[in-house]
Short mmCIF file of C-alpha atoms in Angstrom, two decimals:
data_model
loop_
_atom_site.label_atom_id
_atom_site.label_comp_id
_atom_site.label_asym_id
_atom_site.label_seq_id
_atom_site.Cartn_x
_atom_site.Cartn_y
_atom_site.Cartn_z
CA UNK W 19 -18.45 10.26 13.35
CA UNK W 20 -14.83 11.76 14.20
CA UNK W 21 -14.95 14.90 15.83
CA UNK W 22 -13.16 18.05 15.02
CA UNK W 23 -10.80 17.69 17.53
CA UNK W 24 -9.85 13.92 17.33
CA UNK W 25 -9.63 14.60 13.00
CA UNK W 26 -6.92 17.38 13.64
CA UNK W 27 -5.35 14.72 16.54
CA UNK W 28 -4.94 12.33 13.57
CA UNK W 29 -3.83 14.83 11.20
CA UNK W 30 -0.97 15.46 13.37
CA UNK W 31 -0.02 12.08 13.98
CA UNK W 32 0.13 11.95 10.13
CA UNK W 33 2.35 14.70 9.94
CA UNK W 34 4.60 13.69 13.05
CA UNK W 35 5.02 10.33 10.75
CA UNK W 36 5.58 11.62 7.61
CA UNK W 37 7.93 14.69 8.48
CA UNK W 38 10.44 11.70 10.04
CA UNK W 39 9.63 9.48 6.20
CA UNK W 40 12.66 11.30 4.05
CA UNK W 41 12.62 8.55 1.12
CA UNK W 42 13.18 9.69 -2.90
CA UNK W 43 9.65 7.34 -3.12
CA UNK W 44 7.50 8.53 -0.73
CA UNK W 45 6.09 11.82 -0.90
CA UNK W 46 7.58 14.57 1.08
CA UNK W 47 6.02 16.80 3.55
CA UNK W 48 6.54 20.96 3.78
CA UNK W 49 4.83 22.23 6.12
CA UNK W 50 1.16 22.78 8.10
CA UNK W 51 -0.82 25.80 8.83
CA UNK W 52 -4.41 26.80 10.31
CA UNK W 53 -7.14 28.31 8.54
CA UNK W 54 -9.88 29.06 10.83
CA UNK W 55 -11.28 25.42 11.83
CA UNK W 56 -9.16 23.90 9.27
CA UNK W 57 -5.77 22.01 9.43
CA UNK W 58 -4.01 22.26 6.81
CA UNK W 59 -0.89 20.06 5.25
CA UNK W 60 1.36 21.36 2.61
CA UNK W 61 2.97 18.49 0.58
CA UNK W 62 4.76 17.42 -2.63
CA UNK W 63 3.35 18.11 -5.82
CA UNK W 64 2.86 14.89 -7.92
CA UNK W 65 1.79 16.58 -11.19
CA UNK W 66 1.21 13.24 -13.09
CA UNK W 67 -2.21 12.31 -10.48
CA UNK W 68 -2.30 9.08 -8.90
CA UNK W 69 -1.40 5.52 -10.70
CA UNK W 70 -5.21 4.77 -10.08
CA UNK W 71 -6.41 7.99 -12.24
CA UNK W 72 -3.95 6.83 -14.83
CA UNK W 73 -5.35 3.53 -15.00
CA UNK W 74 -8.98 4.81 -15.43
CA UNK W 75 -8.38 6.90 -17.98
CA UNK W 76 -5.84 5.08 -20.43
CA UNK W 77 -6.00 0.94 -18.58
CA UNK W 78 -3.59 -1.31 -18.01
CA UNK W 79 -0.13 -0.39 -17.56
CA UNK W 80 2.48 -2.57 -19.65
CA UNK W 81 4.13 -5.04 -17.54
CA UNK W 82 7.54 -3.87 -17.49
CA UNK W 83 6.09 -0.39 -16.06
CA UNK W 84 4.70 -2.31 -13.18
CA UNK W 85 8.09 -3.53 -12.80
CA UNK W 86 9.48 -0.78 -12.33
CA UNK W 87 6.75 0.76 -10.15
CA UNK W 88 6.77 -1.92 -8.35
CA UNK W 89 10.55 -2.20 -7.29
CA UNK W 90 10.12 1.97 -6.51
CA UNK W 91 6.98 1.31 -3.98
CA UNK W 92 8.95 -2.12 -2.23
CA UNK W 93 11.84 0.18 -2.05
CA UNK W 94 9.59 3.02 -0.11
CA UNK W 95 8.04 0.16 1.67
CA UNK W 96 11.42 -1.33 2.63
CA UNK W 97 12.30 2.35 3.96
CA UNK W 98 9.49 2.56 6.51
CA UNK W 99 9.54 -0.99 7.35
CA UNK W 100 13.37 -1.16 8.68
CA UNK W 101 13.28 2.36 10.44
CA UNK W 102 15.88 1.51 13.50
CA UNK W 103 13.67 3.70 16.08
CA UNK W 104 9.87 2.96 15.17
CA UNK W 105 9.01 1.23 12.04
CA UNK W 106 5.89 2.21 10.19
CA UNK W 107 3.07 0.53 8.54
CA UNK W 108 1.56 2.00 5.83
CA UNK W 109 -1.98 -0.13 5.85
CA UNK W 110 -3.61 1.81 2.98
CA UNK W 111 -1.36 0.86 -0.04
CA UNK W 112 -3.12 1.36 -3.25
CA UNK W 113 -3.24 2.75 -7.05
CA UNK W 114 -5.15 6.11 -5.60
CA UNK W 115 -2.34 6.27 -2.94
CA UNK W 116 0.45 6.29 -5.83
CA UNK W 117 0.99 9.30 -6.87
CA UNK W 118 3.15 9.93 -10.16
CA UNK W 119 5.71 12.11 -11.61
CA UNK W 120 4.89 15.21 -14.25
CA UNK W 121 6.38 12.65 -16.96
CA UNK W 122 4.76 9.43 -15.55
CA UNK W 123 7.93 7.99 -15.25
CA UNK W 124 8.41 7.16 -11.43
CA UNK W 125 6.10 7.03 -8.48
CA UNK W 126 5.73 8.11 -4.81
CA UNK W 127 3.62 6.70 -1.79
CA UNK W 128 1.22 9.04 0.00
CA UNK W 129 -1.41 9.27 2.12
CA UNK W 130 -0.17 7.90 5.48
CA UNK W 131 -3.41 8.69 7.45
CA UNK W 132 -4.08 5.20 8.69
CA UNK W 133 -0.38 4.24 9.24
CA UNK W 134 1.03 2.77 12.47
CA UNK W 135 3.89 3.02 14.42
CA UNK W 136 4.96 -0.62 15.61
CA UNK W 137 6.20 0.64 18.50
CA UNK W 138 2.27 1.37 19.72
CA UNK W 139 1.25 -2.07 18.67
CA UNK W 140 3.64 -3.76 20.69
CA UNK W 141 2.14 -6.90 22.79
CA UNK W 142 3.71 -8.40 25.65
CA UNK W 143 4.58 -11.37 23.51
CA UNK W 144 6.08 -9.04 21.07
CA UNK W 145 3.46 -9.60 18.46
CA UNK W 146 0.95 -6.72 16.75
CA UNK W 147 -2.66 -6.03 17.32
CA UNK W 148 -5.32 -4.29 15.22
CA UNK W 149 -6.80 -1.03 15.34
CA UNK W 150 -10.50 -0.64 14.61
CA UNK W 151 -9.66 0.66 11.45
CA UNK W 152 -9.34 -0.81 8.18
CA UNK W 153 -8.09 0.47 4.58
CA UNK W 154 -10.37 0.12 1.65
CA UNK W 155 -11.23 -4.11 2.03
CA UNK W 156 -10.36 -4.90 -1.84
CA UNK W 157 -6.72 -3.97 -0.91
CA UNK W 158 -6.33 -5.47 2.51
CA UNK W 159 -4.83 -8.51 4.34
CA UNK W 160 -6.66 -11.21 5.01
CA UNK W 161 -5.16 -10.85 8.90
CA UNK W 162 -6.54 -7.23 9.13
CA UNK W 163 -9.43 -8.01 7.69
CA UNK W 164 -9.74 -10.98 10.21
CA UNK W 165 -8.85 -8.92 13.15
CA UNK W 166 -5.79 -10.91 13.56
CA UNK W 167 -1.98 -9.81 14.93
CA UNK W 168 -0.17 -8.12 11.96
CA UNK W 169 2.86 -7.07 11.34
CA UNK W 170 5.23 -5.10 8.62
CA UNK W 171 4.09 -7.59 6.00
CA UNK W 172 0.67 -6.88 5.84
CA UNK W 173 1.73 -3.95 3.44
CA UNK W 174 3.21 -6.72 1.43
CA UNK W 175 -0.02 -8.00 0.29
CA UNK W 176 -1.66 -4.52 -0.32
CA UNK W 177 1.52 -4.24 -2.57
CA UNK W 178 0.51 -7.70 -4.27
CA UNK W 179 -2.72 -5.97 -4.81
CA UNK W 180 -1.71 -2.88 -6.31
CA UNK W 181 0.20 -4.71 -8.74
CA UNK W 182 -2.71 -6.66 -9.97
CA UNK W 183 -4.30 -3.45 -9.83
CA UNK W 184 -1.84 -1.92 -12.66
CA UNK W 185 -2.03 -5.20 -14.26
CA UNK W 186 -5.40 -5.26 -15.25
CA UNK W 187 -6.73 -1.48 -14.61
CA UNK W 188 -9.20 -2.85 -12.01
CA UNK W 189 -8.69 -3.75 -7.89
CA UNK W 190 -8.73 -7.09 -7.27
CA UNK W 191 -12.15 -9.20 -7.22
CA UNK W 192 -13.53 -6.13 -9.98
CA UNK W 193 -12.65 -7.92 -13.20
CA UNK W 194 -15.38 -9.20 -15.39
CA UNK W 195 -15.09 -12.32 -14.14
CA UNK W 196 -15.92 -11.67 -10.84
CA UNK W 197 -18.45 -8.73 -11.65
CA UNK W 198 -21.28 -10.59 -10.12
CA UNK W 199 -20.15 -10.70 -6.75
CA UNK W 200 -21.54 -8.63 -4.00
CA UNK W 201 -18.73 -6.73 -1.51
CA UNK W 202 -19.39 -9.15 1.34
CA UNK W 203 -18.65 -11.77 -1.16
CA UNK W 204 -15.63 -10.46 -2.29
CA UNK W 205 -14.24 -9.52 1.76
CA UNK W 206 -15.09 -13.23 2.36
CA UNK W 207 -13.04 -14.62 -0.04
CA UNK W 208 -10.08 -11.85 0.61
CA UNK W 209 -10.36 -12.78 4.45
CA UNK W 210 -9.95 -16.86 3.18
CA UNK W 211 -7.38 -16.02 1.10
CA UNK W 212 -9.11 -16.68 -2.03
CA UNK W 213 -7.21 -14.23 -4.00
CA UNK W 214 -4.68 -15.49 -6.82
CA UNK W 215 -3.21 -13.87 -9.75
CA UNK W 216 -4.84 -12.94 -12.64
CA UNK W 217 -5.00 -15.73 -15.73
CA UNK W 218 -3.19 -12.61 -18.10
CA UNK W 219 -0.63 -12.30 -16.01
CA UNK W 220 3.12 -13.56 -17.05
CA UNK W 221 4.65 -16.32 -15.33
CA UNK W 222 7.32 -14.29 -13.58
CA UNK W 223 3.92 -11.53 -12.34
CA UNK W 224 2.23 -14.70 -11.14
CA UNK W 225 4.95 -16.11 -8.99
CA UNK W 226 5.74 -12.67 -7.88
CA UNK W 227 1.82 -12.60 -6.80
CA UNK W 228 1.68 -15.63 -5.10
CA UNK W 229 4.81 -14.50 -2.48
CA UNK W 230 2.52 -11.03 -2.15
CA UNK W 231 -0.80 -13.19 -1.73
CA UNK W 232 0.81 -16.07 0.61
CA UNK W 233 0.07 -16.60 4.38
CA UNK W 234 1.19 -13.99 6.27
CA UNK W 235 3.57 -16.41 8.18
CA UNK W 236 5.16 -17.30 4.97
CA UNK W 237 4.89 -13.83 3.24
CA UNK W 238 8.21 -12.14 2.54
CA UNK W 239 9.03 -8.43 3.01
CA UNK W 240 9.65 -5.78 1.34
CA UNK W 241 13.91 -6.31 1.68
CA UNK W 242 13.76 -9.77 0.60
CA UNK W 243 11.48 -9.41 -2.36
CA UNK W 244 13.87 -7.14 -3.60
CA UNK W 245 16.98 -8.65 -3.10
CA UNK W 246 15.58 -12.24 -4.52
CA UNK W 247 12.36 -11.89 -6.45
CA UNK W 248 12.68 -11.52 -10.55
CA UNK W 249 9.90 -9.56 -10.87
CA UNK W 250 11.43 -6.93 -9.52
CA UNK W 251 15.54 -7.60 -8.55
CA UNK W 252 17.46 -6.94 -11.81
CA UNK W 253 15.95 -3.18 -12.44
CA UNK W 254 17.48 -0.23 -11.92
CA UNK W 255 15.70 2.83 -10.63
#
């Protein structure tokens, strides 16, 4: 269990990362304050709830409103991942962690309590290393969840995952087909890279998928997604 002390540490480091994330798609930070034994962090109001909420109460979003979300969330992604000074990883990408607008028309990313700066990760070789901690499984890479060396584009499949999410209402591996499975069952097959697109989706969602779902050697970023994928290139924000 995390103590008091190390759970305000972590808190800060959340707030040292976020107060430096300025981005129209990510929320934005105001301030902190104490209350007694509590640490408190003012933030953003997102009156529309998260993109997960949304999805549980009303289902699947149509596809061209995942487009759209989709290019807004690369966009914030493509933000923290070029940062000249100290790039950040997000590592917890997800419906719950998309908040939306009073209108439900655009989204932001929050929740930046497991992110990393890549300067800390930093090998001698000038590759990444885990942390002990990993995001909820359904939504991670197969190289986190492998205790492997990751890098920026590990977000890139969480993103791949989110977008199946709002696809389909449900995180990957929870559609009735799959139902059956246990959660080791579905980590396994996430860790083998078992995961493809879902049979509803269009043929421009799938391809789009398969880039996000790919080996992480051959996984694009955020940038180049935008610039060349059609799933998301020819919107406007």
């Amino acid at each position: 269990m995390m103590s008091t002390f190390n759970r305000k540490q972590k808190a800060e480091q959340e707030v040292k990362i976020l107060s430096a994330l300025k981005h129209r798609f990510i929320v934005e930070f105001h301030h902190t304050d104490q209350a007694h034994d509590t640490f408190l962090i003012f933030m953003e109001c997102m009156e529309g709830g998260s993109v997960a909420n949304r999805l549980k109460d009303k289902g699947p979003l149509k596809e061209p409103v995942v487009q759209k979300f989709t290019r807004q969330l690369l966009d914030a992604v493509a933000f923290m991942h070029n940062i000249p000074t100290n790039p950040v990883i997000h590592k917890d990408i997800k419906g719950a962690n998309v908040l939306l607008d009073k209108l439900q028309k655009n989204i932001k990313l929050t929740d930046f309590g497991l992110c990393t700066e890549m300067n800390t990760l930093k090998t001698a070789t000038g590759g990444f290393v885990t942390k002990n901690n990993v995001a909820s499984f359904l939504w991670t890479s197969p190289e986190m969840l492998n205790n492997k060396r990751f890098g920026r584009n590990t977000d890139i499949w969480s993103v791949g995952c989110t977008v199946i999410e709002m696809l389909t209402s449900k995180p990957p591996l929870m559609d009735p087909e799959n139902q059956h499975l246990i959660d080791g069952q579905r980590m396994y097959m996430i860790a083998h890279r078992e995961l493809k697109p879902p049979d509803s989706c269009s043929s421009l969602a799938c391809r789009f998928l398969e880039r996000c779902l790919s080996d992480s050697e051959e996984r694009p970023s955020a940038s180049e997604l935008l610039k060349t994928d059609d799933f998301v290139k020819f919107l406007s924000d």
